[in-house]
PDB file of C-alpha atoms in Angstrom:
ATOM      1  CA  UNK A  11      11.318   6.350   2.368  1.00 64.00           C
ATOM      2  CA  UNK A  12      11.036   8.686   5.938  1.00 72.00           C
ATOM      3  CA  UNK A  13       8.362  10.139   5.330  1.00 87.00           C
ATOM      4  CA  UNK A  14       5.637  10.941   2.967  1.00 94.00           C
ATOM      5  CA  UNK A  15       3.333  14.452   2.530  1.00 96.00           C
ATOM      6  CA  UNK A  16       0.185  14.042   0.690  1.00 97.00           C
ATOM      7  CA  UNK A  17      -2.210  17.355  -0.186  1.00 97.00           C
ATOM      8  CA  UNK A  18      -4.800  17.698  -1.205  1.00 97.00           C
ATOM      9  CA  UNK A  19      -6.717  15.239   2.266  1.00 96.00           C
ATOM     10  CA  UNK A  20     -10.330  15.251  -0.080  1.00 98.00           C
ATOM     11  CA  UNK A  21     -10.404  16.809  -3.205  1.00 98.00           C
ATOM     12  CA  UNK A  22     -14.012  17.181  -5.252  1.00 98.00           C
ATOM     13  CA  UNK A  23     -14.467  18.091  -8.933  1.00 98.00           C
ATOM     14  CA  UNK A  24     -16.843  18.375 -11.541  1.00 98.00           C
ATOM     15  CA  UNK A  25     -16.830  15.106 -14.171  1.00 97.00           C
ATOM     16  CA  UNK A  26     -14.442  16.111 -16.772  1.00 97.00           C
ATOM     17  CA  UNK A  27     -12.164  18.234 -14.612  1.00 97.00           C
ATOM     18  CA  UNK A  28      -8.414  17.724 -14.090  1.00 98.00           C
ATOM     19  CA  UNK A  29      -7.542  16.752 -10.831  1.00 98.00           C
ATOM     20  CA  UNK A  30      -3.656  16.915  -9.392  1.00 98.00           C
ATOM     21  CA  UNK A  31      -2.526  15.226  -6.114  1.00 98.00           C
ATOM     22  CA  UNK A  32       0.810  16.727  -4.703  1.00 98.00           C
ATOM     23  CA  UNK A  33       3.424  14.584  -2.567  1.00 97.00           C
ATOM     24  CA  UNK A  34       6.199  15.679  -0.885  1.00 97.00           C
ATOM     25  CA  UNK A  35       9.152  13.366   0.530  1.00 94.00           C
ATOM     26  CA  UNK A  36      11.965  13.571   2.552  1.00 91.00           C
ATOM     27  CA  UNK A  37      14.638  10.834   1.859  1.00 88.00           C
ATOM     28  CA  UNK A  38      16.974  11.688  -0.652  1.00 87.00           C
ATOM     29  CA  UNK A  39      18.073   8.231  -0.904  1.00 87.00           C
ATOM     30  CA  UNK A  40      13.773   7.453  -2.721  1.00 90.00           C
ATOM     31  CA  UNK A  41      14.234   6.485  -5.971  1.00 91.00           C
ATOM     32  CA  UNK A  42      10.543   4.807  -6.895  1.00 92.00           C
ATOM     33  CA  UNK A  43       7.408   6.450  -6.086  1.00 95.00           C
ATOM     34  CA  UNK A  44       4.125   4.367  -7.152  1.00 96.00           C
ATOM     35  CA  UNK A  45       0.299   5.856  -7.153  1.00 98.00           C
ATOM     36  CA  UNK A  46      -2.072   3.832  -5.896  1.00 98.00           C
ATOM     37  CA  UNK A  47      -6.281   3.797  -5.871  1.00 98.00           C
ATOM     38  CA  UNK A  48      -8.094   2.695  -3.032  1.00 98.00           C
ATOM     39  CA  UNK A  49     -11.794   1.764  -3.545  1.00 96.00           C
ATOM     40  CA  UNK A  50     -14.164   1.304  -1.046  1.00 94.00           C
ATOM     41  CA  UNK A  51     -13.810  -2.187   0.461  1.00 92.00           C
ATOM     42  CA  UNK A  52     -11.113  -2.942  -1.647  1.00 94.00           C
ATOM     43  CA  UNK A  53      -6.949  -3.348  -1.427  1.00 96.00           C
ATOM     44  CA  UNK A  54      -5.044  -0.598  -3.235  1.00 97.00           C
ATOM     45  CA  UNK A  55      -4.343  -1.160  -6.741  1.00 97.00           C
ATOM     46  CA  UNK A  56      -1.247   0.051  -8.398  1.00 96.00           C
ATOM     47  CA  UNK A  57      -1.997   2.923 -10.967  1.00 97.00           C
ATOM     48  CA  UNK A  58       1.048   3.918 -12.100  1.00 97.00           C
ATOM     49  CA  UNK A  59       4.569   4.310 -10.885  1.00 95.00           C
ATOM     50  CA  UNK A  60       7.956   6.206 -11.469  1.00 94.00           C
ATOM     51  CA  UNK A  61      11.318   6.034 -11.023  1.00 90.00           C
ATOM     52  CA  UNK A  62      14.405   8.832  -9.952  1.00 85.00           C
ATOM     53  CA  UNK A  63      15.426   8.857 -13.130  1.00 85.00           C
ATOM     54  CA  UNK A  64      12.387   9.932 -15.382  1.00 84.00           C
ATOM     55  CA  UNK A  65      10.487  13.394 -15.123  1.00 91.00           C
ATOM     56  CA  UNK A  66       7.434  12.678 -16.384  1.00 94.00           C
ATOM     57  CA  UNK A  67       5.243   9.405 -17.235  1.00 94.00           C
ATOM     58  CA  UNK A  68       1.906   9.132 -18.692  1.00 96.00           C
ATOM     59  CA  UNK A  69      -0.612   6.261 -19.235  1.00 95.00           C
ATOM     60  CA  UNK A  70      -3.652   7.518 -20.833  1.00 96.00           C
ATOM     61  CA  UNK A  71      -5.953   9.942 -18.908  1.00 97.00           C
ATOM     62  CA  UNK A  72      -3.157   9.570 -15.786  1.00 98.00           C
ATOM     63  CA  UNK A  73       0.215  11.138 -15.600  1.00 98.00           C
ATOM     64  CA  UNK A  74       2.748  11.347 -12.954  1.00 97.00           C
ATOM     65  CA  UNK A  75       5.782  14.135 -12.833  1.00 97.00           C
ATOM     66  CA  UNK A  76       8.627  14.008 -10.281  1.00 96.00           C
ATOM     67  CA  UNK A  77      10.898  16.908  -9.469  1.00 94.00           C
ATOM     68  CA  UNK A  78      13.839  15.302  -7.553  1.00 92.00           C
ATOM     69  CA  UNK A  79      15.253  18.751  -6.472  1.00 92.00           C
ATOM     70  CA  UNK A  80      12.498  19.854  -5.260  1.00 93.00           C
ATOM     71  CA  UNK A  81      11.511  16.435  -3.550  1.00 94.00           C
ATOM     72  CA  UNK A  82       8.164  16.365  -4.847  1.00 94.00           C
ATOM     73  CA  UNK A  83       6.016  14.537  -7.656  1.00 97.00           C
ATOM     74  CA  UNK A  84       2.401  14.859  -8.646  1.00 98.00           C
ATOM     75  CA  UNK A  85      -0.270  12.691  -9.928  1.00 98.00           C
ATOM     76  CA  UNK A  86      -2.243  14.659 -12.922  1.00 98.00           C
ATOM     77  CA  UNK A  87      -5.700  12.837 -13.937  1.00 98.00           C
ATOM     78  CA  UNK A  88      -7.470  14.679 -16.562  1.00 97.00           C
ATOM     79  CA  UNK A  89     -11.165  14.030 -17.919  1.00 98.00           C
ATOM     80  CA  UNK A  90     -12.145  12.468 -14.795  1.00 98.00           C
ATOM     81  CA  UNK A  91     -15.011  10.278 -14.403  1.00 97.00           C
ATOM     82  CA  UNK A  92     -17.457   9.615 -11.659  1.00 96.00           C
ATOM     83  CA  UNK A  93     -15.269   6.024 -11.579  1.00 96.00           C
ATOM     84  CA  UNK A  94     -12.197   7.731 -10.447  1.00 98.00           C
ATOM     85  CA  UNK A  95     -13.714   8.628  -7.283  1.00 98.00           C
ATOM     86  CA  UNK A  96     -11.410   6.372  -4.689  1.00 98.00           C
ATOM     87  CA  UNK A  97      -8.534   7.482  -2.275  1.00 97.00           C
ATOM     88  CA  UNK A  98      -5.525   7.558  -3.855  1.00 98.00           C
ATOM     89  CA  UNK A  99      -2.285   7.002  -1.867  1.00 97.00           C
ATOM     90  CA  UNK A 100       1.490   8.355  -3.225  1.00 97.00           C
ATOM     91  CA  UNK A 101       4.730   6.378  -1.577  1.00 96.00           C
ATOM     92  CA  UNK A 102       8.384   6.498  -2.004  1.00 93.00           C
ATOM     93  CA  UNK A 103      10.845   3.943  -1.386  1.00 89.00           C
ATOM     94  CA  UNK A 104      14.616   3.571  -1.230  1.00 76.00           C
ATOM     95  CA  UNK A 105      17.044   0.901  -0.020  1.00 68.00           C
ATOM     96  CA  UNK A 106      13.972   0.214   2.744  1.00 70.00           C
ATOM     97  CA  UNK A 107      10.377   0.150   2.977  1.00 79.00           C
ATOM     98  CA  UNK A 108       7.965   1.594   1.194  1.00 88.00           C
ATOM     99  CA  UNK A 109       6.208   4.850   2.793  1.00 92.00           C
ATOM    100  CA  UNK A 110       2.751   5.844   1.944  1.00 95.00           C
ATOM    101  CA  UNK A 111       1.320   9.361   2.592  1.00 96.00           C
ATOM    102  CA  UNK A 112      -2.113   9.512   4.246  1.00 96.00           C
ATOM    103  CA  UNK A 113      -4.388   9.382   0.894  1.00 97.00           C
ATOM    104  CA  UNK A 114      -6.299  11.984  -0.696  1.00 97.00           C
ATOM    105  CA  UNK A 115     -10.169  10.893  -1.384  1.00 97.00           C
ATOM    106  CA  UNK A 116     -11.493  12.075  -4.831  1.00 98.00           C
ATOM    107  CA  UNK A 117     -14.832  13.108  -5.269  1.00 98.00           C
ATOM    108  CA  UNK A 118     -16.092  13.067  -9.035  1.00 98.00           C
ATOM    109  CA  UNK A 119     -19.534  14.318  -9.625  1.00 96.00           C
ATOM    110  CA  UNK A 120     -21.428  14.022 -12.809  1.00 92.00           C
TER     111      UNK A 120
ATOM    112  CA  UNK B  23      -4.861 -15.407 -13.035  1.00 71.00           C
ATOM    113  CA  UNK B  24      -6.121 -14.846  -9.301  1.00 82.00           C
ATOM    114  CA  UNK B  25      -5.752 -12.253  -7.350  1.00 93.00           C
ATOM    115  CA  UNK B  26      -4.444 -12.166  -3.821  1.00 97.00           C
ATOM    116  CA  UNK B  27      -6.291 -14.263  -1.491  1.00 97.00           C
ATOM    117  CA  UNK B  28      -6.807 -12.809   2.249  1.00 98.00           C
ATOM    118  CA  UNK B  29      -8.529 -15.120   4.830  1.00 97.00           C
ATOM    119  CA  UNK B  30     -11.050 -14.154   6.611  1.00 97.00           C
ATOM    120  CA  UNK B  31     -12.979 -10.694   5.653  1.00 97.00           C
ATOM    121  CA  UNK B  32     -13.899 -10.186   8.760  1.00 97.00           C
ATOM    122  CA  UNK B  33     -12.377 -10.841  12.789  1.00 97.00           C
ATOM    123  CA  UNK B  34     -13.382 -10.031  15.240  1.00 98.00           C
ATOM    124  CA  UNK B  35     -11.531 -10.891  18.904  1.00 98.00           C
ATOM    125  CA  UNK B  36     -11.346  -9.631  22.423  1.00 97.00           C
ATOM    126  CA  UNK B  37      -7.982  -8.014  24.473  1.00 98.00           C
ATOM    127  CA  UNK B  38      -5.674 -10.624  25.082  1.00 97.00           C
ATOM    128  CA  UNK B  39      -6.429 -13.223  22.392  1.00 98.00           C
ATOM    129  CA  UNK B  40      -4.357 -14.185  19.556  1.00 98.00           C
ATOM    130  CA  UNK B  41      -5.217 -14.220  15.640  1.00 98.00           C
ATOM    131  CA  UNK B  42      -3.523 -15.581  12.494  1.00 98.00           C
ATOM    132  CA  UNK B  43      -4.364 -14.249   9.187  1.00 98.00           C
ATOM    133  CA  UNK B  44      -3.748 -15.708   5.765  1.00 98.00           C
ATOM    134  CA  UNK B  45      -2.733 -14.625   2.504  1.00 98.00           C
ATOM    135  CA  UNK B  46      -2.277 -16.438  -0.785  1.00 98.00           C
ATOM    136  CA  UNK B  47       0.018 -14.494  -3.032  1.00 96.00           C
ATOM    137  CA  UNK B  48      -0.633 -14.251  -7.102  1.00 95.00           C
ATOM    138  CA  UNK B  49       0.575 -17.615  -8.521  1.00 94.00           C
ATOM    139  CA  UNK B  50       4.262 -17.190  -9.274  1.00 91.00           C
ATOM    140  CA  UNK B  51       5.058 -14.295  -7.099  1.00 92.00           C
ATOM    141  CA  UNK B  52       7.445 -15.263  -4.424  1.00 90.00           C
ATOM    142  CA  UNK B  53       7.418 -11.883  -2.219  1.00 92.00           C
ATOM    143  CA  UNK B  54       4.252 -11.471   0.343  1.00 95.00           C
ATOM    144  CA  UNK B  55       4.485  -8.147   2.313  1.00 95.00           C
ATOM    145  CA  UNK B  56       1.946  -7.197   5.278  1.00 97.00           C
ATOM    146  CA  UNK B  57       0.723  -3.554   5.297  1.00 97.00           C
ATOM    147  CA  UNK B  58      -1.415  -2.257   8.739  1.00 98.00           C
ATOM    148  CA  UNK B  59      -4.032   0.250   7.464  1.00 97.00           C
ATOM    149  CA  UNK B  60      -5.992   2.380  10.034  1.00 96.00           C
ATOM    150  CA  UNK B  61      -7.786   6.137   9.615  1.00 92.00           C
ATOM    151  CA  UNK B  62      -4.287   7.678  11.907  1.00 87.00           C
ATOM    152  CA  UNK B  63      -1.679   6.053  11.139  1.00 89.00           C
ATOM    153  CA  UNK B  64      -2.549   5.253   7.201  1.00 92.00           C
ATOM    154  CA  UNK B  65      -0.695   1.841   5.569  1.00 95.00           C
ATOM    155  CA  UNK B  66       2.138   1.236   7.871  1.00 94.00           C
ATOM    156  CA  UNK B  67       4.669  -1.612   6.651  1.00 94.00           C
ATOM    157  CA  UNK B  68       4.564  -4.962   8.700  1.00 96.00           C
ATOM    158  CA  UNK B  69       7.114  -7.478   6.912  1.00 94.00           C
ATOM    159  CA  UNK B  70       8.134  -9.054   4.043  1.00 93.00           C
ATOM    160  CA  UNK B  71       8.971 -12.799   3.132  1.00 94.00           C
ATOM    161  CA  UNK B  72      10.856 -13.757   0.000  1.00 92.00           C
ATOM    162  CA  UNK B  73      11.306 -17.544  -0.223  1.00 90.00           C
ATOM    163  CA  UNK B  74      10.115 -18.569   3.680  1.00 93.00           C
ATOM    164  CA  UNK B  75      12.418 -15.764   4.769  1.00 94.00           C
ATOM    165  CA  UNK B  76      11.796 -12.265   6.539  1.00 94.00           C
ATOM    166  CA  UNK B  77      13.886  -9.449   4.509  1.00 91.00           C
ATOM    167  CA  UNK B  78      12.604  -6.694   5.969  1.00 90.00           C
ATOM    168  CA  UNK B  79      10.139  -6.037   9.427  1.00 92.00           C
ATOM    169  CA  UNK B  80       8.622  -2.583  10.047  1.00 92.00           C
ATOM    170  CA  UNK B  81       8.654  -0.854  13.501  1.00 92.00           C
ATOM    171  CA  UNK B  82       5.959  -2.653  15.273  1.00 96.00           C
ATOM    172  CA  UNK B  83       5.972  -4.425  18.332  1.00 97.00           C
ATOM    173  CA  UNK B  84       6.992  -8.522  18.446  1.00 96.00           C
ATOM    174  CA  UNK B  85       3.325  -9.396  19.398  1.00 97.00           C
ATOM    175  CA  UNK B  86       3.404  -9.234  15.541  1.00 98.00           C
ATOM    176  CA  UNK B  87       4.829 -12.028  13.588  1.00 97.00           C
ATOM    177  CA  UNK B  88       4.553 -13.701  10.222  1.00 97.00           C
ATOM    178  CA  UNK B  89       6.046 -16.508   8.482  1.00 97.00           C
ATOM    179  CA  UNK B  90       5.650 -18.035   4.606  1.00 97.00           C
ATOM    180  CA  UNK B  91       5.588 -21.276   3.391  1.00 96.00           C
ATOM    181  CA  UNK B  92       6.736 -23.052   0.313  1.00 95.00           C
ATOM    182  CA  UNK B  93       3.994 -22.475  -1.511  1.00 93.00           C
ATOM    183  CA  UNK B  94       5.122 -18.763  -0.695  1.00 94.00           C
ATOM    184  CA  UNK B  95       1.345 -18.398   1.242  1.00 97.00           C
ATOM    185  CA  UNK B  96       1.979 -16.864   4.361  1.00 98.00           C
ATOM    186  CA  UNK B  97       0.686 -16.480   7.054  1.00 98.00           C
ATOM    187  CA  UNK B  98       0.910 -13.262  10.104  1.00 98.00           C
ATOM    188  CA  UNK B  99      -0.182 -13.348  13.750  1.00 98.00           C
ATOM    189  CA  UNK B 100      -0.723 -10.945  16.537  1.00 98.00           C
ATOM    190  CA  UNK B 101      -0.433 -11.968  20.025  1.00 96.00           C
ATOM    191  CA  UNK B 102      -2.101 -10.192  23.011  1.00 97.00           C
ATOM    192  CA  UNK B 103      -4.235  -8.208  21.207  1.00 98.00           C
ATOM    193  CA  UNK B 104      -4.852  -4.887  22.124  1.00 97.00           C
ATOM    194  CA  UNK B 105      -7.040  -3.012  21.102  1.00 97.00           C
ATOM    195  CA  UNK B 106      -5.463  -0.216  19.154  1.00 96.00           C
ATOM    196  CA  UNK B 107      -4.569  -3.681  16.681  1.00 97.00           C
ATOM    197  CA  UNK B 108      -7.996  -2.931  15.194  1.00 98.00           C
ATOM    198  CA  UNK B 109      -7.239  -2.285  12.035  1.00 98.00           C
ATOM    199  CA  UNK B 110      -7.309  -3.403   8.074  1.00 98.00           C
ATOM    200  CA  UNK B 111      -4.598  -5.968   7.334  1.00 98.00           C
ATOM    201  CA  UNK B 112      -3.134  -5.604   3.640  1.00 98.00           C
ATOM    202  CA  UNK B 113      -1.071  -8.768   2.387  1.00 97.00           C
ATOM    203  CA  UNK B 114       0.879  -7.510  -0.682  1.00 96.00           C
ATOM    204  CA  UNK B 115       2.841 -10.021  -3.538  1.00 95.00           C
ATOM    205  CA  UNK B 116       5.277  -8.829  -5.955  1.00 91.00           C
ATOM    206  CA  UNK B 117       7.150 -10.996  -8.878  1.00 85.00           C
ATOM    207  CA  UNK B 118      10.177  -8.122  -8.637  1.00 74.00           C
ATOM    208  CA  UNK B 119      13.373  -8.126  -6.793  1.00 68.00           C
ATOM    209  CA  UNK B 120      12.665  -5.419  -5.709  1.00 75.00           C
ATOM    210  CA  UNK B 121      10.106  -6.312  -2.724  1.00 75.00           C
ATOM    211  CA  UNK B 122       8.536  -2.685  -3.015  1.00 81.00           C
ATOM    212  CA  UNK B 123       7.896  -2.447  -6.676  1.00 83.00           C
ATOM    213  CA  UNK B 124       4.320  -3.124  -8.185  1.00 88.00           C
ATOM    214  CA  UNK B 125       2.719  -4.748  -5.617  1.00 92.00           C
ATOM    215  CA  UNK B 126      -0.719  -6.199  -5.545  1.00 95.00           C
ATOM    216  CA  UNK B 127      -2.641  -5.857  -2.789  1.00 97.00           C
ATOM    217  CA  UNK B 128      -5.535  -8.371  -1.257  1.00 97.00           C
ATOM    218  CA  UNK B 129      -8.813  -6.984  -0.107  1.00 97.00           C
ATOM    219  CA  UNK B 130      -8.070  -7.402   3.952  1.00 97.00           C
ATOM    220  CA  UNK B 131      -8.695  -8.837   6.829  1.00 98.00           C
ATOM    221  CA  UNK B 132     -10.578  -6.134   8.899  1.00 98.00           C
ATOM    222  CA  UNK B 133      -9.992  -7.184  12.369  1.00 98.00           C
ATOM    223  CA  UNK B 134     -11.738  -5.550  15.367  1.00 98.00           C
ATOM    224  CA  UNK B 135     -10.646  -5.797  18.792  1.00 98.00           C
ATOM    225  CA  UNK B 136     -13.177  -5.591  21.709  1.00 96.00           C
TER     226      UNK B 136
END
């Protein structure tokens, strides 16, 4: 990928709230884009992932949904748990390197 | 199965000095890729090594180097350190052909530069 655009920076929400991460991206030529979790003192850890030519993937409470003409897919957690609280990083990746967007911290509170 | 291995936690060096970190990919994964992670700049890509050879090498400066060995550990080091090399280094292995796909990540080396 070019480059990556990751909203919300921090978001916080009450335990059992949805929460939705938005990413935007630049190179049409992206054609994966992985979520991943960040805890404190720890490596990021691959959530879930997605390819160019699937809409919409779920895996439990997480889902992922990709609009390639708009250039922009979301992570969707629902029922959140004080657990889920981590940064959470989207990337995209091409015929290069992978690029990461600048991580959005989630705050669950019970 | 283990994890990724990263070697040391913790580094900490002044200006000028050099520093080699280690990584020990998942057994059975033969691509190791280095990730930079800092609060401005986020993960920034490094290199990758697939079978003791570089594929790929992000935008960074050649004070930064890596290599792998058979065993497909590897191994990166930063010469002349600055200090704007303080940062959390990421080493990354993947069992997929493609070197960008499902990676798993070590814990760091957090390296501070005085």
């Amino acid at each position: 990928g070019e480059n990556v655009e990751q909203h919300p920076s921090t978001l916080s929400v009450q335990e059992g709230d949805s929460a939705v991460i938005k990413c935007t991206y630049s190179d049409s030529a992206s054609n994966y884009f992985p979520w991943y979790k960040q805890e404190l003192g720890k490596g990021p850890q691959l959530i879930i992932d997605i390819r160019s030519n699937v809409g919409e993937k779920k895996d439990q409470r997480i889902a992922v949904t990709l609009n390639k003409t708009a250039k922009h897919f979301s992570l969707h957690i629902t029922e959140t748990q004080p657990e889920d609280s981590a940064v959470y990083f989207c990337a995209d990746s091409g015929y290069s390197t992978l690029t990461f967007g600048k991580g959005t911290m989630l705050l669950v509170s019970p | 199965k283990a994890g990724v291995t990263q070697t040391p936690r913790y580094l900490i060096k002044t200006r000028g000095q050099q520093v080699t970190l280690s990584c020990s990919p998942i057994s059975g994964h033969r691509s190791v890729s280095w990730y930079q992670q800092t609060p401005g700049q986020g993960l920034q890509f490094l290199f990758e090594y697939f079978s003791e050879t570089q594929r790929n090498k992000g935008n960074f400066p050649g004070r930064f180097s890596g290599r792998q060995f058979s065993n497909s550990r590897s191994e990166m080091n930063v010469s002349t350190l600055e200090l704007g090399d303080s940062a959390l280094y990421l080493c990354a292995s993947s069992l997929e052909q493609n070197y960008n796909e499902k990676l798993f990540f070590g814990s760091g080396t957090q390296l501070s530069v005085l």
